[in-house]
PDB file of C-alpha atoms in Angstrom:
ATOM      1  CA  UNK M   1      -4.801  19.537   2.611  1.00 86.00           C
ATOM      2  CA  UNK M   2      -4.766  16.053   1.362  1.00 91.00           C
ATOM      3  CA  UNK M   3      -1.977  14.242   2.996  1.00 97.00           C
ATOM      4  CA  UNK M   4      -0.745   9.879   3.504  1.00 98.00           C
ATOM      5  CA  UNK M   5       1.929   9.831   5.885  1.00 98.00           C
ATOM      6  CA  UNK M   6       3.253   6.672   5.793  1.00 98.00           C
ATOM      7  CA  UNK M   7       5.468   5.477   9.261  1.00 98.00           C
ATOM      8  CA  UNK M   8       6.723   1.784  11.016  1.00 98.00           C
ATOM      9  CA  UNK M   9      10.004   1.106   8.480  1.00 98.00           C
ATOM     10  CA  UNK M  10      12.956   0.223   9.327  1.00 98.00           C
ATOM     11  CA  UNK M  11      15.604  -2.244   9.530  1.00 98.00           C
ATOM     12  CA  UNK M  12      15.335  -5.940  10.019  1.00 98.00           C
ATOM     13  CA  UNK M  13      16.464  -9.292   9.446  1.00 98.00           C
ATOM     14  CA  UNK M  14      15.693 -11.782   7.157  1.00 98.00           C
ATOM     15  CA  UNK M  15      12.592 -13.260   8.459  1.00 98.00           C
ATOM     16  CA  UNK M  16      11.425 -10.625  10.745  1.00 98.00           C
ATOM     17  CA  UNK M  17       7.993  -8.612  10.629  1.00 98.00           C
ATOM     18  CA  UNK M  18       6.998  -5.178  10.234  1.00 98.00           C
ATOM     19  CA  UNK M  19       3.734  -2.797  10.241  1.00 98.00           C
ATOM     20  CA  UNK M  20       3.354  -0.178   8.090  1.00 98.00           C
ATOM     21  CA  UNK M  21       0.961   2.683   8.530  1.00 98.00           C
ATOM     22  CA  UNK M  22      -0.816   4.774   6.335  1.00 98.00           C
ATOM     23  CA  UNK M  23      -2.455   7.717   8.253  1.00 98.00           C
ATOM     24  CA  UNK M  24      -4.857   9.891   5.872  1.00 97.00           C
ATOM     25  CA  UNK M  25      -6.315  12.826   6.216  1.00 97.00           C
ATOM     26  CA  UNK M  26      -8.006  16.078   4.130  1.00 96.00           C
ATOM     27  CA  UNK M  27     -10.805  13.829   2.155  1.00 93.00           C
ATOM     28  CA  UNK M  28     -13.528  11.136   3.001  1.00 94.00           C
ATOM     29  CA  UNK M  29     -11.426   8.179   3.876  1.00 95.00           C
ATOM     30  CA  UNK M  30     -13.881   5.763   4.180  1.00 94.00           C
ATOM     31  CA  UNK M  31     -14.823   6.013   0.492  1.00 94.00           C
ATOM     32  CA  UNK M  32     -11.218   5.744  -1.435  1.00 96.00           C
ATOM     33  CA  UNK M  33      -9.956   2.884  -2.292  1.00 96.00           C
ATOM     34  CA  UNK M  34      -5.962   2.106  -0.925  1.00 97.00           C
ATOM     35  CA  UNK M  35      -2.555   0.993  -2.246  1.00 98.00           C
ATOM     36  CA  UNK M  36       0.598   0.088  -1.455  1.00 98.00           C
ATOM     37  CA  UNK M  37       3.312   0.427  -3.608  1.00 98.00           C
ATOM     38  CA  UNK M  38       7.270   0.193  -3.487  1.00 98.00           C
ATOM     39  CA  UNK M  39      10.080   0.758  -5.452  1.00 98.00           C
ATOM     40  CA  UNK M  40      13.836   0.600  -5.528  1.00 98.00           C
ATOM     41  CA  UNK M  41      16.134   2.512  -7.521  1.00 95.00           C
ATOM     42  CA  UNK M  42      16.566   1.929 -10.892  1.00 96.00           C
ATOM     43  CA  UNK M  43      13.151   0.544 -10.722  1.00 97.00           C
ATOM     44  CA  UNK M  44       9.685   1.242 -11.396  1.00 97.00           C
ATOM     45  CA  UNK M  45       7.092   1.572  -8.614  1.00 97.00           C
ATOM     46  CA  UNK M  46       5.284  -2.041  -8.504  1.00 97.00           C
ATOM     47  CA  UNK M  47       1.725  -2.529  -6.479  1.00 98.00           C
ATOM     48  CA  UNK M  48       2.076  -4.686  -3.394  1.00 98.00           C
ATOM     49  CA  UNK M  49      -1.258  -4.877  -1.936  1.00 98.00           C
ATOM     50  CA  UNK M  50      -4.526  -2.495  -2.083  1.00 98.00           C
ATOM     51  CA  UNK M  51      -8.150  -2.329  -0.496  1.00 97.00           C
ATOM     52  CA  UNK M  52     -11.267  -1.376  -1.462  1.00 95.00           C
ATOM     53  CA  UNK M  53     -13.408   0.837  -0.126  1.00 94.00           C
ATOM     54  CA  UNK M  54     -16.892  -0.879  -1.274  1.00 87.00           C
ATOM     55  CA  UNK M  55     -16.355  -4.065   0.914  1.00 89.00           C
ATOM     56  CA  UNK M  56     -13.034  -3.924   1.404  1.00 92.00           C
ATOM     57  CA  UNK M  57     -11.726  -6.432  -0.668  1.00 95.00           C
ATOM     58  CA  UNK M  58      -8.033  -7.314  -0.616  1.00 97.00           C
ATOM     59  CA  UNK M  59      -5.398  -7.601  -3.773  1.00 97.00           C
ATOM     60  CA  UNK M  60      -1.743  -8.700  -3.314  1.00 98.00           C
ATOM     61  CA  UNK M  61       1.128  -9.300  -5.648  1.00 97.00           C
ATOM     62  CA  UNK M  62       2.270 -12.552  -6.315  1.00 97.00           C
ATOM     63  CA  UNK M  63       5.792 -12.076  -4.314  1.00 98.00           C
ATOM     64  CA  UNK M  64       3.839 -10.876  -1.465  1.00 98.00           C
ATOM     65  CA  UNK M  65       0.947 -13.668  -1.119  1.00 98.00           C
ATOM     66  CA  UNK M  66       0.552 -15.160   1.950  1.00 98.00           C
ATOM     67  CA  UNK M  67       3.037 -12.905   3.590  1.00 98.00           C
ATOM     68  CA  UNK M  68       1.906  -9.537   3.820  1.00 98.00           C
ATOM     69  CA  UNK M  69      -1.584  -8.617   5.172  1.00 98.00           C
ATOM     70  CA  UNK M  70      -3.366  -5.171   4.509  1.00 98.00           C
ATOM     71  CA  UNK M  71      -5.967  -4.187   6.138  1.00 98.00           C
ATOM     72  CA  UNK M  72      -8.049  -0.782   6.987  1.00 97.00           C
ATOM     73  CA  UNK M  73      -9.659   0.830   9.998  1.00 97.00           C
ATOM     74  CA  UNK M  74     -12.009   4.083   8.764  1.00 95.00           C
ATOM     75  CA  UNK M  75     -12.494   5.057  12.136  1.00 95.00           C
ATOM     76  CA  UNK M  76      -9.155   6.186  12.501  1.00 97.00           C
ATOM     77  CA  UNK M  77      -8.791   7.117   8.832  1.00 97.00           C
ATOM     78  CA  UNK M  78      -5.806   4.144   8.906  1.00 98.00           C
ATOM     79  CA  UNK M  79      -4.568   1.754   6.662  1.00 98.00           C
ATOM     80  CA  UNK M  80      -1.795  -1.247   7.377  1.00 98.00           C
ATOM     81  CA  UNK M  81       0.424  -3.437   6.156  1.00 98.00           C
ATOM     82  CA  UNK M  82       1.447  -6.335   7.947  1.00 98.00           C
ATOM     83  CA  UNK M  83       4.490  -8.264   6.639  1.00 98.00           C
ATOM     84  CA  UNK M  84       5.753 -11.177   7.942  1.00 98.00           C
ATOM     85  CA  UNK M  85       8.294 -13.279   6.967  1.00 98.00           C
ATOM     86  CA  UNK M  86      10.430 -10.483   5.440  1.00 98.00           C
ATOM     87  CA  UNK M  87      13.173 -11.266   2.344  1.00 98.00           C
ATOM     88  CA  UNK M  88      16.006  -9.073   1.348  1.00 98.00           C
ATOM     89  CA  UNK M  89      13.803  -8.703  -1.853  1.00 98.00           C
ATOM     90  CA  UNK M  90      11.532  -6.683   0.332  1.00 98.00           C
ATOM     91  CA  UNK M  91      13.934  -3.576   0.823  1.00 98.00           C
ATOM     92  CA  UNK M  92      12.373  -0.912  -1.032  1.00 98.00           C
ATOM     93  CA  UNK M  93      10.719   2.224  -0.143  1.00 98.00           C
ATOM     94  CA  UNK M  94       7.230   1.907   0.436  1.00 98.00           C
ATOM     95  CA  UNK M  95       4.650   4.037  -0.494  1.00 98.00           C
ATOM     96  CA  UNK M  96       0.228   4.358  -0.068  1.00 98.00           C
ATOM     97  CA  UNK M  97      -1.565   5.787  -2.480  1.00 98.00           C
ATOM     98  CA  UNK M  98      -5.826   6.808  -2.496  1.00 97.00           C
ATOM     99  CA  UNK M  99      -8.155   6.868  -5.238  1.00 96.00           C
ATOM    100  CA  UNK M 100     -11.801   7.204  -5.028  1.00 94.00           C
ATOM    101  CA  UNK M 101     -12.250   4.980  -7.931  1.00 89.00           C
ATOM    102  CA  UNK M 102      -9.970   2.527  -9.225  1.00 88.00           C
ATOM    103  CA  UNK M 103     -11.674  -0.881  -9.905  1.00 79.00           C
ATOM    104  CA  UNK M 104     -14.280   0.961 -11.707  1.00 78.00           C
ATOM    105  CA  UNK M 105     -13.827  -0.983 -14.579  1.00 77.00           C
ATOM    106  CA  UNK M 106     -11.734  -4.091 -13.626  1.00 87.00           C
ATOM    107  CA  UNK M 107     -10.085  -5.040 -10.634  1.00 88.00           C
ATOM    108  CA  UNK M 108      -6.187  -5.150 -12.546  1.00 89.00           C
ATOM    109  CA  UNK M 109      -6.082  -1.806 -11.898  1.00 94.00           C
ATOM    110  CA  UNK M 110      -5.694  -1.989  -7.898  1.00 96.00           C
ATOM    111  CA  UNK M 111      -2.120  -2.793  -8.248  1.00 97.00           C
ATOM    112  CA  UNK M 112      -1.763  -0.261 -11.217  1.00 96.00           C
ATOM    113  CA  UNK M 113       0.461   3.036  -9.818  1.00 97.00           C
ATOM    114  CA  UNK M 114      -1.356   4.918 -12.849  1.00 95.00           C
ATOM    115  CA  UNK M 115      -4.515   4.640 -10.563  1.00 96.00           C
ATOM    116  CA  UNK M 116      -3.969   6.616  -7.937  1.00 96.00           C
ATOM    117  CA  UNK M 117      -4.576  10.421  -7.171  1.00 95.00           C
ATOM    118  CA  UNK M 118      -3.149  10.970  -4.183  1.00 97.00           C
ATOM    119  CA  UNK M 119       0.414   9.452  -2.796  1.00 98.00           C
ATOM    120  CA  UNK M 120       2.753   9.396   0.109  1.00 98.00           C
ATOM    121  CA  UNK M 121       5.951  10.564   0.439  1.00 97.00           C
ATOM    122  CA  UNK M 122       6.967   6.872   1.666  1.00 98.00           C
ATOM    123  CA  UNK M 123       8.799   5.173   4.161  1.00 98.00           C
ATOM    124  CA  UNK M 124      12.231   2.766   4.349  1.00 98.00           C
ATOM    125  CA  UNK M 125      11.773  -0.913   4.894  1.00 98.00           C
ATOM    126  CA  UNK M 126      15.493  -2.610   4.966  1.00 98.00           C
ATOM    127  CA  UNK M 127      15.751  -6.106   4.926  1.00 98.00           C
ATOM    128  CA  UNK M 128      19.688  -7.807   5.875  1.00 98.00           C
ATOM    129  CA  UNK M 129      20.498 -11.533   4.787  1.00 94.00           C
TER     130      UNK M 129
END
């Protein structure tokens, strides 16, 4: 019933751009906060960016800053992540996450995978040197 499909990964050069796409469904969207999250193997799952649902503030990572955007459209129960400027460092699978509550008591917690209720199954973002 609850589902995040995630979609728009792929394969591309150093330097190149992609969108992901979060498309959620089964709960009130407008009201849960968002994550994304990636991980390689051998690796924990790290936060990359996240939105609120309140006004819809925006968190990033440090490795991400001023090179990824995310952003959220409720009326089609969407959320985004723009990257630009793509490193190799980027490949990972990428995953969003929903939680109706996470910066309930401090805002660290955005980028926290512990957070989150509900999760994606992910998609592939491949980055070539």
């Amino acid at each position: 019933e609850v589902q995040l499909v995630e979609s728009g990964g792929g394969l591309v050069q150093a330097g190149g751009s992609l969108r992901l796409s979060c498309a959620a469904s089964g709960f009130t969207f407008e009201n849960y906060d968002i994550g994304w999250f990636r991980q390689v193997p051998g690796k924990e799952r790290e936060g990359v960016s996240a939105i609120s649902s309140s006004d819809e503030t925006t968190f990033y990572a440090d490795s991400v800053k001023g090179r990824f955007t995310i952003s959220r459209d409720n009326a089609k129960n969407t959320v985004y992540l723009q990257m630009n400027s793509l490193k190799p460092e980027d490949t990972a699978v990428y995953y969003c996450a929903a939680d109706a509550y996470v910066g309930s008591y401090s805002d660290i917690w955005y980028l926290d995978r512990r957070a989150y209720e509900y999760w994606g199954q992910g998609t592939q973002v491949t980055v070539s040197s």
